[in-house]
């Protein structure tokens, strides 16, 4: 779902263009079994801080999806952090991730 918001945003405002890409990158990393606790902390932060920053509702929609994933499926998220997921590994494709997950700054 977050990959959809990343692909389908209008590219007109930086907060949406970059924000949807960053959230999609974390979701993709989670799917691929390479996400870290820091990635999820960033996703949690973005799901709150990015609301209301876009010119339309796209960024809000993406932030709400991210927040729902973290709030409604915490056990599933943790499982993807701790283990390989057979369902994700058997998926017919992996979405392209043109943007790397943001590196943590100290």
mmCIF file of N, CA and C in Angstrom:
data_model
loop_
_atom_site.group_PDB
_atom_site.id
_atom_site.type_symbol
_atom_site.label_atom_id
_atom_site.label_comp_id
_atom_site.label_asym_id
_atom_site.label_seq_id
_atom_site.Cartn_x
_atom_site.Cartn_y
_atom_site.Cartn_z
ATOM 1 N N UNK A 1 0.821 -1.182 0.000
ATOM 2 C CA UNK A 1 0.000 0.000 0.000
ATOM 3 C C UNK A 1 0.871 1.253 0.000
ATOM 4 N N UNK A 2 1.924 1.258 0.817
ATOM 5 C CA UNK A 2 2.806 2.426 0.847
ATOM 6 C C UNK A 2 3.548 2.585 -0.475
ATOM 7 N N UNK A 3 3.866 1.477 -1.145
ATOM 8 C CA UNK A 3 4.494 1.566 -2.465
ATOM 9 C C UNK A 3 3.549 2.240 -3.459
ATOM 10 N N UNK A 4 2.255 1.994 -3.325
ATOM 11 C CA UNK A 4 1.269 2.651 -4.182
ATOM 12 C C UNK A 4 1.324 4.163 -3.989
ATOM 13 N N UNK A 5 1.306 4.621 -2.745
ATOM 14 C CA UNK A 5 1.372 6.060 -2.486
ATOM 15 C C UNK A 5 2.664 6.651 -3.044
ATOM 16 N N UNK A 6 3.752 5.912 -2.941
ATOM 17 C CA UNK A 6 5.029 6.378 -3.479
ATOM 18 C C UNK A 6 4.957 6.515 -4.996
ATOM 19 N N UNK A 7 4.413 5.515 -5.671
ATOM 20 C CA UNK A 7 4.327 5.541 -7.136
ATOM 21 C C UNK A 7 3.333 6.560 -7.653
ATOM 22 N N UNK A 8 2.226 6.724 -6.949
ATOM 23 C CA UNK A 8 1.110 7.486 -7.493
ATOM 24 C C UNK A 8 1.015 8.925 -7.008
ATOM 25 N N UNK A 9 1.958 9.394 -6.187
ATOM 26 C CA UNK A 9 1.863 10.798 -5.781
ATOM 27 C C UNK A 9 2.172 11.680 -6.982
ATOM 28 N N UNK A 10 1.704 12.906 -6.951
ATOM 29 C CA UNK A 10 1.845 13.804 -8.097
ATOM 30 C C UNK A 10 3.258 14.353 -8.255
ATOM 31 N N UNK A 11 4.078 14.228 -7.235
ATOM 32 C CA UNK A 11 5.437 14.747 -7.311
ATOM 33 C C UNK A 11 5.507 16.258 -7.248
ATOM 34 N N UNK A 12 4.459 16.891 -6.749
ATOM 35 C CA UNK A 12 4.401 18.350 -6.736
ATOM 36 C C UNK A 12 4.942 18.986 -5.468
ATOM 37 N N UNK A 13 4.922 18.277 -4.362
ATOM 38 C CA UNK A 13 5.476 18.861 -3.132
ATOM 39 C C UNK A 13 6.518 17.903 -2.557
ATOM 40 N N UNK A 14 7.607 18.474 -2.128
ATOM 41 C CA UNK A 14 8.735 17.683 -1.649
ATOM 42 C C UNK A 14 8.401 16.803 -0.471
ATOM 43 N N UNK A 15 7.578 17.322 0.438
ATOM 44 C CA UNK A 15 7.259 16.527 1.626
ATOM 45 C C UNK A 15 6.534 15.238 1.246
ATOM 46 N N UNK A 16 5.685 15.293 0.255
ATOM 47 C CA UNK A 16 4.962 14.097 -0.187
ATOM 48 C C UNK A 16 5.870 13.206 -1.031
ATOM 49 N N UNK A 17 6.561 13.794 -1.988
ATOM 50 C CA UNK A 17 7.438 13.025 -2.869
ATOM 51 C C UNK A 17 8.477 12.258 -2.062
ATOM 52 N N UNK A 18 9.135 12.940 -1.138
ATOM 53 C CA UNK A 18 10.166 12.300 -0.320
ATOM 54 C C UNK A 18 9.575 11.458 0.804
ATOM 55 N N UNK A 19 8.492 11.939 1.408
ATOM 56 C CA UNK A 19 7.889 11.228 2.534
ATOM 57 C C UNK A 19 7.291 9.892 2.143
ATOM 58 N N UNK A 20 6.563 9.859 1.025
ATOM 59 C CA UNK A 20 5.981 8.586 0.598
ATOM 60 C C UNK A 20 7.077 7.605 0.186
ATOM 61 N N UNK A 21 8.134 8.106 -0.449
ATOM 62 C CA UNK A 21 9.251 7.226 -0.844
ATOM 63 C C UNK A 21 9.937 6.640 0.383
ATOM 64 N N UNK A 22 10.155 7.467 1.390
ATOM 65 C CA UNK A 22 10.835 6.994 2.599
ATOM 66 C C UNK A 22 9.989 5.962 3.340
ATOM 67 N N UNK A 23 8.688 6.227 3.473
ATOM 68 C CA UNK A 23 7.823 5.266 4.160
ATOM 69 C C UNK A 23 7.725 3.962 3.373
ATOM 70 N N UNK A 24 7.646 4.056 2.048
ATOM 71 C CA UNK A 24 7.598 2.849 1.219
ATOM 72 C C UNK A 24 8.899 2.058 1.325
ATOM 73 N N UNK A 25 10.021 2.757 1.437
ATOM 74 C CA UNK A 25 11.310 2.068 1.564
ATOM 75 C C UNK A 25 11.375 1.268 2.859
ATOM 76 N N UNK A 26 10.864 1.836 3.947
ATOM 77 C CA UNK A 26 10.856 1.099 5.217
ATOM 78 C C UNK A 26 9.925 -0.109 5.117
ATOM 79 N N UNK A 27 8.746 0.081 4.533
ATOM 80 C CA UNK A 27 7.816 -1.045 4.386
ATOM 81 C C UNK A 27 8.430 -2.137 3.508
ATOM 82 N N UNK A 28 9.120 -1.746 2.457
ATOM 83 C CA UNK A 28 9.786 -2.724 1.603
ATOM 84 C C UNK A 28 10.903 -3.449 2.334
ATOM 85 N N UNK A 29 11.652 -2.714 3.143
ATOM 86 C CA UNK A 29 12.715 -3.342 3.936
ATOM 87 C C UNK A 29 12.118 -4.329 4.932
ATOM 88 N N UNK A 30 10.975 -3.978 5.506
ATOM 89 C CA UNK A 30 10.290 -4.885 6.431
ATOM 90 C C UNK A 30 9.857 -6.152 5.688
ATOM 91 N N UNK A 31 9.290 -5.975 4.517
ATOM 92 C CA UNK A 31 8.868 -7.116 3.696
ATOM 93 C C UNK A 31 10.055 -8.009 3.326
ATOM 94 N N UNK A 32 11.184 -7.384 3.013
ATOM 95 C CA UNK A 32 12.365 -8.126 2.560
ATOM 96 C C UNK A 32 13.202 -8.684 3.703
ATOM 97 N N UNK A 33 12.803 -8.404 4.946
ATOM 98 C CA UNK A 33 13.515 -8.935 6.100
ATOM 99 C C UNK A 33 14.799 -8.212 6.440
ATOM 100 N N UNK A 34 14.940 -6.965 6.007
ATOM 101 C CA UNK A 34 16.164 -6.214 6.284
ATOM 102 C C UNK A 34 15.913 -4.950 7.098
ATOM 103 N N UNK A 35 14.686 -4.744 7.556
ATOM 104 C CA UNK A 35 14.374 -3.562 8.362
ATOM 105 C C UNK A 35 15.007 -3.684 9.741
ATOM 106 N N UNK A 36 15.270 -2.539 10.340
ATOM 107 C CA UNK A 36 15.840 -2.483 11.682
ATOM 108 C C UNK A 36 14.855 -1.799 12.622
ATOM 109 N N UNK A 37 15.145 -1.870 13.906
ATOM 110 C CA UNK A 37 14.329 -1.142 14.886
ATOM 111 C C UNK A 37 14.352 0.353 14.594
ATOM 112 N N UNK A 38 15.493 0.853 14.140
ATOM 113 C CA UNK A 38 15.611 2.279 13.816
ATOM 114 C C UNK A 38 14.720 2.650 12.632
ATOM 115 N N UNK A 39 14.620 1.762 11.651
ATOM 116 C CA UNK A 39 13.718 2.001 10.520
ATOM 117 C C UNK A 39 12.282 2.153 11.007
ATOM 118 N N UNK A 40 11.867 1.261 11.908
ATOM 119 C CA UNK A 40 10.494 1.336 12.420
ATOM 120 C C UNK A 40 10.280 2.574 13.266
ATOM 121 N N UNK A 41 11.296 2.997 14.003
ATOM 122 C CA UNK A 41 11.177 4.234 14.784
ATOM 123 C C UNK A 41 10.976 5.423 13.844
ATOM 124 N N UNK A 42 11.697 5.441 12.726
ATOM 125 C CA UNK A 42 11.515 6.522 11.748
ATOM 126 C C UNK A 42 10.118 6.457 11.140
ATOM 127 N N UNK A 43 9.658 5.260 10.793
ATOM 128 C CA UNK A 43 8.320 5.123 10.222
ATOM 129 C C UNK A 43 7.268 5.616 11.210
ATOM 130 N N UNK A 44 7.434 5.272 12.470
ATOM 131 C CA UNK A 44 6.501 5.729 13.502
ATOM 132 C C UNK A 44 6.514 7.261 13.591
ATOM 133 N N UNK A 45 7.700 7.844 13.583
ATOM 134 C CA UNK A 45 7.826 9.305 13.655
ATOM 135 C C UNK A 45 7.200 9.961 12.424
ATOM 136 N N UNK A 46 7.507 9.440 11.237
ATOM 137 C CA UNK A 46 6.951 10.016 10.016
ATOM 138 C C UNK A 46 5.438 9.897 9.975
ATOM 139 N N UNK A 47 4.887 8.803 10.511
ATOM 140 C CA UNK A 47 3.436 8.602 10.461
ATOM 141 C C UNK A 47 2.693 9.668 11.252
ATOM 142 N N UNK A 48 3.395 10.340 12.145
ATOM 143 C CA UNK A 48 2.801 11.432 12.923
ATOM 144 C C UNK A 48 3.201 12.784 12.341
ATOM 145 N N UNK A 49 4.483 12.983 12.113
ATOM 146 C CA UNK A 49 4.998 14.297 11.731
ATOM 147 C C UNK A 49 4.649 14.722 10.311
ATOM 148 N N UNK A 50 4.404 13.789 9.418
ATOM 149 C CA UNK A 50 4.137 14.162 8.029
ATOM 150 C C UNK A 50 2.676 14.490 7.753
ATOM 151 N N UNK A 51 1.797 14.172 8.680
ATOM 152 C CA UNK A 51 0.375 14.486 8.472
ATOM 153 C C UNK A 51 0.189 15.997 8.346
ATOM 154 N N UNK A 52 -0.596 16.381 7.352
ATOM 155 C CA UNK A 52 -0.912 17.789 7.154
ATOM 156 C C UNK A 52 0.155 18.574 6.410
ATOM 157 N N UNK A 53 1.222 17.933 5.978
ATOM 158 C CA UNK A 53 2.309 18.655 5.311
ATOM 159 C C UNK A 53 2.220 18.629 3.794
ATOM 160 N N UNK A 54 1.360 17.822 3.241
ATOM 161 C CA UNK A 54 1.222 17.757 1.788
ATOM 162 C C UNK A 54 0.163 18.731 1.298
ATOM 163 N N UNK A 55 0.184 19.006 0.000
ATOM 164 C CA UNK A 55 -0.789 19.921 -0.594
ATOM 165 C C UNK A 55 -2.154 19.256 -0.776
ATOM 166 N N UNK A 56 -2.182 17.923 -0.775
ATOM 167 C CA UNK A 56 -3.443 17.188 -0.912
ATOM 168 C C UNK A 56 -3.476 16.098 0.158
ATOM 169 N N UNK A 57 -4.336 15.146 0.019
ATOM 170 C CA UNK A 57 -4.482 14.108 1.034
ATOM 171 C C UNK A 57 -3.585 12.893 0.864
ATOM 172 N N UNK A 58 -2.750 12.878 -0.173
ATOM 173 C CA UNK A 58 -1.924 11.695 -0.432
ATOM 174 C C UNK A 58 -0.977 11.388 0.717
ATOM 175 N N UNK A 59 -0.254 12.389 1.177
ATOM 176 C CA UNK A 59 0.705 12.160 2.259
ATOM 177 C C UNK A 59 -0.014 11.767 3.547
ATOM 178 N N UNK A 60 -1.159 12.393 3.814
ATOM 179 C CA UNK A 60 -1.948 12.012 4.992
ATOM 180 C C UNK A 60 -2.394 10.554 4.888
ATOM 181 N N UNK A 61 -2.825 10.143 3.708
ATOM 182 C CA UNK A 61 -3.241 8.757 3.514
ATOM 183 C C UNK A 61 -2.102 7.789 3.767
ATOM 184 N N UNK A 62 -0.924 8.103 3.242
ATOM 185 C CA UNK A 62 0.240 7.238 3.453
ATOM 186 C C UNK A 62 0.622 7.197 4.927
ATOM 187 N N UNK A 63 0.601 8.351 5.581
ATOM 188 C CA UNK A 63 0.938 8.400 7.008
ATOM 189 C C UNK A 63 -0.066 7.594 7.826
ATOM 190 N N UNK A 64 -1.330 7.663 7.455
ATOM 191 C CA UNK A 64 -2.356 6.891 8.167
ATOM 192 C C UNK A 64 -2.169 5.388 7.969
ATOM 193 N N UNK A 65 -1.798 4.968 6.768
ATOM 194 C CA UNK A 65 -1.536 3.547 6.516
ATOM 195 C C UNK A 65 -0.358 3.082 7.365
ATOM 196 N N UNK A 66 0.706 3.886 7.406
ATOM 197 C CA UNK A 66 1.879 3.526 8.216
ATOM 198 C C UNK A 66 1.508 3.437 9.691
ATOM 199 N N UNK A 67 0.748 4.420 10.173
ATOM 200 C CA UNK A 67 0.335 4.410 11.578
ATOM 201 C C UNK A 67 -0.538 3.196 11.880
ATOM 202 N N UNK A 68 -1.437 2.856 10.969
ATOM 203 C CA UNK A 68 -2.306 1.693 11.164
ATOM 204 C C UNK A 68 -1.509 0.400 11.189
ATOM 205 N N UNK A 69 -0.537 0.271 10.297
ATOM 206 C CA UNK A 69 0.316 -0.917 10.288
ATOM 207 C C UNK A 69 0.977 -1.106 11.645
ATOM 208 N N UNK A 70 1.553 -0.035 12.171
ATOM 209 C CA UNK A 70 2.282 -0.124 13.435
ATOM 210 C C UNK A 70 1.356 -0.329 14.635
ATOM 211 N N UNK A 71 0.180 0.295 14.605
ATOM 212 C CA UNK A 71 -0.735 0.216 15.750
ATOM 213 C C UNK A 71 -1.583 -1.054 15.751
ATOM 214 N N UNK A 72 -2.019 -1.486 14.578
ATOM 215 C CA UNK A 72 -2.965 -2.596 14.505
ATOM 216 C C UNK A 72 -2.314 -3.966 14.322
ATOM 217 N N UNK A 73 -1.065 -3.978 13.871
ATOM 218 C CA UNK A 73 -0.395 -5.253 13.599
ATOM 219 C C UNK A 73 0.997 -5.318 14.229
ATOM 220 N N UNK A 74 1.134 -4.957 15.505
ATOM 221 C CA UNK A 74 2.478 -4.928 16.105
ATOM 222 C C UNK A 74 3.155 -6.300 16.145
ATOM 223 N N UNK A 75 2.382 -7.365 16.356
ATOM 224 C CA UNK A 75 2.990 -8.699 16.399
ATOM 225 C C UNK A 75 3.512 -9.106 15.021
ATOM 226 N N UNK A 76 2.774 -8.787 13.990
ATOM 227 C CA UNK A 76 3.201 -9.103 12.630
ATOM 228 C C UNK A 76 4.448 -8.304 12.248
ATOM 229 N N UNK A 77 4.470 -7.033 12.621
ATOM 230 C CA UNK A 77 5.652 -6.200 12.358
ATOM 231 C C UNK A 77 6.861 -6.780 13.081
ATOM 232 N N UNK A 78 6.690 -7.127 14.347
ATOM 233 C CA UNK A 78 7.797 -7.693 15.120
ATOM 234 C C UNK A 78 8.260 -9.023 14.522
ATOM 235 N N UNK A 79 7.308 -9.838 14.073
ATOM 236 C CA UNK A 79 7.664 -11.109 13.431
ATOM 237 C C UNK A 79 8.547 -10.865 12.208
ATOM 238 N N UNK A 80 8.223 -9.843 11.414
ATOM 239 C CA UNK A 80 9.020 -9.534 10.227
ATOM 240 C C UNK A 80 10.395 -8.986 10.598
ATOM 241 N N UNK A 81 10.499 -8.369 11.760
ATOM 242 C CA UNK A 81 11.815 -7.912 12.228
ATOM 243 C C UNK A 81 12.674 -9.088 12.670
ATOM 244 N N UNK A 82 12.051 -10.051 13.317
ATOM 245 C CA UNK A 82 12.787 -11.145 13.958
ATOM 246 C C UNK A 82 12.997 -12.375 13.082
ATOM 247 N N UNK A 83 12.161 -12.565 12.066
ATOM 248 C CA UNK A 83 12.169 -13.813 11.298
ATOM 249 C C UNK A 83 12.004 -13.548 9.808
ATOM 250 N N UNK A 84 12.399 -14.538 9.016
ATOM 251 C CA UNK A 84 12.063 -14.509 7.601
ATOM 252 C C UNK A 84 10.583 -14.836 7.464
ATOM 253 N N UNK A 85 9.946 -14.255 6.475
ATOM 254 C CA UNK A 85 8.522 -14.498 6.246
ATOM 255 C C UNK A 85 8.366 -15.295 4.954
ATOM 256 N N UNK A 86 7.869 -16.511 5.088
ATOM 257 C CA UNK A 86 7.700 -17.377 3.917
ATOM 258 C C UNK A 86 6.729 -16.768 2.911
ATOM 259 N N UNK A 87 5.680 -16.123 3.395
ATOM 260 C CA UNK A 87 4.699 -15.522 2.489
ATOM 261 C C UNK A 87 5.321 -14.390 1.681
ATOM 262 N N UNK A 88 6.123 -13.557 2.322
ATOM 263 C CA UNK A 88 6.774 -12.450 1.610
ATOM 264 C C UNK A 88 7.842 -12.969 0.654
ATOM 265 N N UNK A 89 8.569 -13.998 1.066
ATOM 266 C CA UNK A 89 9.633 -14.556 0.231
ATOM 267 C C UNK A 89 9.079 -15.225 -1.020
ATOM 268 N N UNK A 90 7.859 -15.731 -0.936
ATOM 269 C CA UNK A 90 7.276 -16.423 -2.086
ATOM 270 C C UNK A 90 6.489 -15.486 -2.992
ATOM 271 N N UNK A 91 6.473 -14.202 -2.676
ATOM 272 C CA UNK A 91 5.740 -13.236 -3.496
ATOM 273 C C UNK A 91 6.310 -13.239 -4.916
ATOM 274 N N UNK A 92 5.461 -13.047 -5.918
ATOM 275 C CA UNK A 92 5.926 -13.124 -7.300
ATOM 276 C C UNK A 92 6.847 -11.982 -7.707
ATOM 277 N N UNK A 93 6.867 -10.920 -6.952
ATOM 278 C CA UNK A 93 7.748 -9.803 -7.290
ATOM 279 C C UNK A 93 8.090 -9.030 -6.030
ATOM 280 N N UNK A 94 9.129 -8.251 -6.135
ATOM 281 C CA UNK A 94 9.495 -7.306 -5.084
ATOM 282 C C UNK A 94 9.496 -5.932 -5.735
ATOM 283 N N UNK A 95 8.805 -5.004 -5.132
ATOM 284 C CA UNK A 95 8.714 -3.661 -5.701
ATOM 285 C C UNK A 95 10.087 -3.010 -5.738
ATOM 286 N N UNK A 96 10.342 -2.279 -6.794
ATOM 287 C CA UNK A 96 11.610 -1.551 -6.905
ATOM 288 C C UNK A 96 11.649 -0.460 -5.850
ATOM 289 N N UNK A 97 12.799 -0.277 -5.259
ATOM 290 C CA UNK A 97 12.976 0.761 -4.253
ATOM 291 C C UNK A 97 14.046 1.723 -4.755
ATOM 292 N N UNK A 98 13.658 2.796 -5.449
ATOM 293 C CA UNK A 98 14.673 3.703 -5.978
ATOM 294 C C UNK A 98 15.348 4.543 -4.903
ATOM 295 N N UNK A 99 14.785 4.573 -3.702
ATOM 296 C CA UNK A 99 15.349 5.383 -2.631
ATOM 297 C C UNK A 99 15.760 4.491 -1.480
ATOM 298 N N UNK A 100 16.908 4.744 -0.938
ATOM 299 C CA UNK A 100 17.377 3.994 0.223
ATOM 300 C C UNK A 100 16.658 4.500 1.462
ATOM 301 N N UNK A 101 16.554 3.656 2.455
ATOM 302 C CA UNK A 101 15.990 4.070 3.729
ATOM 303 C C UNK A 101 16.929 5.098 4.338
ATOM 304 N N UNK A 102 16.362 6.166 4.869
ATOM 305 C CA UNK A 102 17.153 7.252 5.460
ATOM 306 C C UNK A 102 18.073 6.719 6.547
ATOM 307 N N UNK A 103 19.311 7.151 6.525
ATOM 308 C CA UNK A 103 20.272 6.753 7.548
ATOM 309 C C UNK A 103 20.027 7.558 8.818
ATOM 310 N N UNK A 104 20.210 6.921 9.954
ATOM 311 C CA UNK A 104 20.048 7.598 11.238
ATOM 312 C C UNK A 104 21.172 8.609 11.418
ATOM 313 N N UNK A 105 20.822 9.757 11.974
ATOM 314 C CA UNK A 105 21.828 10.766 12.293
ATOM 315 C C UNK A 105 21.902 10.913 13.796
ATOM 316 N N UNK A 106 23.083 11.122 14.286
ATOM 317 C CA UNK A 106 23.256 11.240 15.739
ATOM 318 C C UNK A 106 23.189 12.664 16.180
#
